[in-house]
Short mmCIF file of C-alpha atoms in Angstrom, two decimals:
data_model
loop_
_atom_site.label_atom_id
_atom_site.label_comp_id
_atom_site.label_asym_id
_atom_site.label_seq_id
_atom_site.Cartn_x
_atom_site.Cartn_y
_atom_site.Cartn_z
CA MET Y 1 100.92 98.22 111.58
CA SER Y 2 97.53 99.30 112.92
CA LEU Y 3 94.61 100.36 110.75
CA GLU Y 4 95.07 103.91 111.92
CA GLN Y 5 98.65 103.92 110.75
CA THR Y 6 97.67 102.86 107.25
CA LEU Y 7 94.93 105.48 106.76
CA LEU Y 8 95.17 109.12 105.89
CA SER Y 9 93.07 111.64 107.79
CA GLU Y 10 90.67 113.77 105.76
CA GLN Y 11 92.83 116.81 106.45
CA ASN Y 12 95.97 115.04 105.19
CA VAL Y 13 94.16 113.73 102.12
CA GLU Y 14 93.09 117.27 101.30
CA SER Y 15 96.67 118.56 101.76
CA VAL Y 16 98.12 115.84 99.52
CA MET Y 17 95.44 116.45 96.84
CA GLN Y 18 96.13 120.17 96.95
CA ALA Y 19 99.85 119.48 96.50
CA PHE Y 20 99.19 117.27 93.51
CA GLU Y 21 96.86 119.82 91.98
CA HIS Y 22 99.35 122.68 92.33
CA GLU Y 23 102.43 120.78 91.32
CA GLY Y 24 100.62 118.96 88.51
CA ALA Y 25 99.57 122.24 86.97
CA SER Y 26 103.14 123.52 87.20
CA VAL Y 27 104.50 120.35 85.59
CA ARG Y 28 101.99 120.48 82.72
CA ALA Y 29 102.93 124.11 82.05
CA SER Y 30 106.64 123.20 81.94
CA MET Y 31 106.57 119.86 80.09
CA ARG Y 32 108.16 121.29 76.98
CA TYR Y 33 111.31 121.91 79.00
CA LEU Y 34 111.03 119.04 81.47
CA MET Y 35 110.92 116.52 78.58
CA GLN Y 36 114.55 117.51 77.84
CA ASP Y 37 115.65 117.45 81.52
CA LYS Y 38 117.49 114.11 81.93
CA GLU Y 39 118.44 114.74 85.55
CA THR Y 40 114.91 115.64 86.71
CA ILE Y 41 113.25 112.73 84.85
CA ALA Y 42 115.74 110.27 86.29
CA ALA Y 43 115.20 111.67 89.77
CA GLY Y 44 111.44 111.22 89.40
CA LEU Y 45 111.85 107.62 88.25
CA LEU Y 46 114.27 106.82 91.06
CA LEU Y 47 111.90 108.26 93.67
CA CYS Y 48 108.86 106.46 92.34
CA LEU Y 49 110.68 103.15 92.18
CA SER Y 50 112.00 103.69 95.72
CA PHE Y 51 108.38 103.84 96.96
CA LEU Y 52 107.83 100.39 95.39
CA ARG Y 53 110.88 98.69 96.94
CA GLY Y 54 109.94 95.30 98.31
CA GLN Y 55 106.62 95.15 96.43
CA GLN Y 56 105.80 92.70 93.69
CA ILE Y 57 104.75 94.09 90.31
CA LYS Y 58 104.24 91.84 87.33
CA GLY Y 59 106.18 89.08 89.00
CA ALA Y 60 109.23 91.21 89.85
CA VAL Y 61 110.29 92.56 93.24
CA ILE Y 62 112.52 95.64 93.56
CA LYS Y 63 115.44 94.71 95.89
CA GLU Y 64 117.74 97.70 95.52
CA LEU Y 65 118.33 100.93 93.60
CA LYS Y 66 121.89 102.30 93.35
CA LYS Y 67 124.37 104.30 91.29
CA VAL Y 68 126.27 102.76 88.42
CA GLU Y 69 129.95 102.21 89.08
CA PRO Y 70 132.70 102.82 88.02
CA ALA Y 71 131.46 106.40 87.73
CA GLN Y 72 134.45 107.65 85.80
CA PHE Y 73 133.53 105.46 82.83
CA ASN Y 74 129.75 105.85 83.05
CA GLN Y 75 129.88 109.65 83.46
CA GLY Y 76 126.18 109.83 84.32
CA LEU Y 77 124.99 108.31 81.07
CA ILE Y 78 123.34 105.32 82.82
CA ASP Y 79 121.25 107.01 85.50
CA PHE Y 80 120.94 104.20 88.05
CA GLN Y 81 120.72 100.44 88.57
CA LEU Y 82 117.49 98.58 89.30
CA LEU Y 83 118.11 95.29 91.08
CA CYS Y 84 115.14 92.97 91.00
CA SER Y 85 114.23 89.42 91.93
CA ILE Y 86 112.11 87.44 89.42
CA ASP Y 87 111.04 84.00 90.53
CA GLY Y 88 113.97 83.85 92.87
CA MET Y 89 116.50 84.91 90.21
CA SER Y 90 118.28 88.27 90.41
CA THR Y 91 118.50 90.70 87.54
CA ASN Y 92 120.43 93.96 87.39
CA VAL Y 93 119.03 96.54 85.01
CA GLY Y 94 120.56 99.82 83.93
CA ILE Y 95 118.10 102.68 83.60
CA ILE Y 96 119.03 105.46 81.17
CA VAL Y 97 116.98 108.52 80.25
CA LEU Y 98 117.96 109.82 76.86
CA THR Y 99 116.88 113.39 76.14
CA GLU Y 100 119.50 114.45 73.58
CA SER Y 101 118.01 116.46 70.73
CA SER Y 102 121.19 116.48 68.62
CA THR Y 103 121.50 113.47 66.30
CA SER Y 104 125.29 113.40 66.67
CA GLU Y 105 125.12 113.49 70.50
CA LEU Y 106 122.40 110.87 70.51
CA CYS Y 107 124.48 108.55 68.34
CA THR Y 108 127.46 109.09 70.61
CA ASP Y 109 125.41 108.09 73.67
CA LEU Y 110 123.89 105.08 71.94
CA ASN Y 111 127.29 103.90 70.77
CA ARG Y 112 128.63 104.10 74.35
CA LEU Y 113 125.80 101.91 75.60
CA PHE Y 114 126.89 98.83 73.64
CA SER Y 115 129.35 98.09 76.46
CA TYR Y 116 126.81 98.48 79.28
CA LYS Y 117 127.47 94.93 80.53
CA ASP Y 118 130.92 96.14 81.64
CA PHE Y 119 129.08 97.68 84.59
CA GLY Y 120 127.75 94.34 85.77
CA LEU Y 121 124.30 94.91 84.24
CA ASN Y 122 122.16 92.16 82.72
CA ARG Y 123 119.71 94.43 80.84
CA LEU Y 124 119.45 98.03 79.71
CA TYR Y 125 116.29 100.10 79.61
CA ILE Y 126 116.45 103.19 77.35
CA LEU Y 127 113.71 105.66 78.22
CA ARG Y 128 112.92 108.31 75.63
CA PRO Y 129 109.67 109.94 74.37
CA ALA Y 130 108.59 108.28 71.12
CA THR Y 131 108.15 111.76 69.68
CA LEU Y 132 111.95 112.27 70.04
CA ILE Y 133 112.96 109.05 68.31
CA ASP Y 134 115.16 110.21 65.43
CA SER Y 135 114.55 108.65 62.00
CA ASN Y 136 118.14 109.20 61.11
CA PRO Y 137 119.50 105.93 59.62
CA GLN Y 138 122.56 105.95 61.93
CA VAL Y 139 120.33 106.36 65.00
CA GLN Y 140 118.03 103.60 63.82
CA ASN Y 141 121.02 101.37 63.23
CA HIS Y 142 122.35 101.91 66.77
CA LEU Y 143 118.88 101.33 68.25
CA SER Y 144 118.39 98.14 66.26
CA ARG Y 145 121.64 96.73 67.58
CA LEU Y 146 120.93 97.78 71.17
CA LEU Y 147 117.45 96.25 71.10
CA SER Y 148 118.64 92.95 69.56
CA PRO Y 149 118.50 89.78 71.60
CA GLU Y 150 122.34 89.71 71.60
CA ILE Y 151 122.65 93.08 73.31
CA GLY Y 152 119.47 92.83 75.35
CA GLY Y 153 118.31 96.43 75.46
CA SER Y 154 114.69 97.63 75.72
CA LEU Y 155 113.22 100.94 74.58
CA ILE Y 156 110.46 102.43 76.76
CA ASP Y 157 108.33 105.33 75.65
CA LEU Y 158 108.21 108.20 78.13
CA GLN Y 159 104.51 108.78 77.51
CA MET Y 160 103.44 112.30 78.31
CA ASN Y 161 100.64 111.65 80.85
CA ALA Y 162 102.59 108.94 82.71
CA LEU Y 163 105.72 111.15 82.80
CA GLU Y 164 103.65 114.12 84.04
CA MET Y 165 102.52 112.04 87.06
CA ILE Y 166 106.04 110.81 87.84
CA LEU Y 167 107.34 114.42 87.79
CA THR Y 168 104.37 115.65 89.83
CA ILE Y 169 105.20 113.05 92.49
CA LEU Y 170 108.82 114.27 92.50
CA PHE Y 171 107.84 117.95 92.98
CA VAL Y 172 105.22 117.07 95.62
CA PHE Y 173 107.93 115.13 97.47
CA ARG Y 174 110.39 118.02 97.20
CA GLY Y 175 107.75 120.50 98.38
CA ARG Y 176 106.19 118.38 101.12
CA GLN Y 177 107.23 120.80 103.87
CA LYS Y 178 105.45 123.63 102.02
CA TYR Y 179 102.24 121.57 101.91
CA ALA Y 180 102.62 120.36 105.52
CA ILE Y 181 102.73 116.72 104.50
CA ASP Y 182 105.33 114.06 105.14
CA THR Y 183 106.70 111.07 103.25
CA SER Y 184 104.26 108.79 105.03
CA ASP Y 185 101.25 110.85 103.85
CA LEU Y 186 102.54 110.72 100.29
CA THR Y 187 103.22 107.01 100.41
CA LYS Y 188 99.75 106.23 101.76
CA TYR Y 189 98.13 108.43 99.12
CA LEU Y 190 100.05 106.76 96.32
CA GLU Y 191 99.02 103.34 97.56
CA LYS Y 192 95.41 104.34 98.18
CA GLU Y 193 94.99 105.71 94.65
CA ASN Y 194 97.06 102.95 93.06
CA ILE Y 195 99.07 105.66 91.28
CA LEU Y 196 102.46 103.97 90.83
CA SER Y 197 101.50 100.43 89.88
CA SER Y 198 99.05 101.74 87.30
CA ASN Y 199 101.57 104.15 85.71
CA SER Y 200 102.38 102.98 82.18
CA ILE Y 201 106.08 103.82 82.40
CA ILE Y 202 106.53 101.99 85.69
CA ARG Y 203 104.58 98.98 84.46
CA SER Y 204 106.68 98.86 81.26
CA LEU Y 205 109.84 98.53 83.39
CA PHE Y 206 108.50 95.33 84.94
CA ILE Y 207 106.68 93.92 81.92
CA ASN Y 208 109.92 94.13 79.92
CA GLN Y 209 111.85 92.25 82.64
CA ILE Y 210 109.68 89.19 82.48
CA GLY Y 211 108.75 89.40 78.81
#
């Protein structure tokens, strides 16, 4: 790839920055609702991780991202699989965004996750804002079991600022035609500004894998 192919023109940089400014403001204004939108958060995570496919972060390389099968048993609870290579060894991680506000529904979801290895997964990452972690004893009991070495789950805080950026990237990507930018422009900008590899949520996914 030539130097010209790796650089953004000043006009394209301005267009991408404008897109981030507009979509970022919209995301910040809607975070109260977006924090409860499992589908949108998962879509943002999947998109951001897809931009990092083949790159090495914290010793791990993303090899593949795919749906969790068999779908009839998962029913969308585990959002997608993250297949990585760490020192030549493969690991298959289930990514689940938990946004349930009801204690009973949350307990039901957590209870279903104990059998996550039935889907061929090695690890499970549960992503949920720390502010939404229920102090209910039953919830805490389920979490303690899921995070035990025997079960092998990890809990990742969907920190507000980091999540805002992930969702902003998603909406910029979805609106790229409106801003007259393409996927290549967005990719180059993300790399230039080191946006993805410095994001605390993204980094936590990889730190937990090798920790």
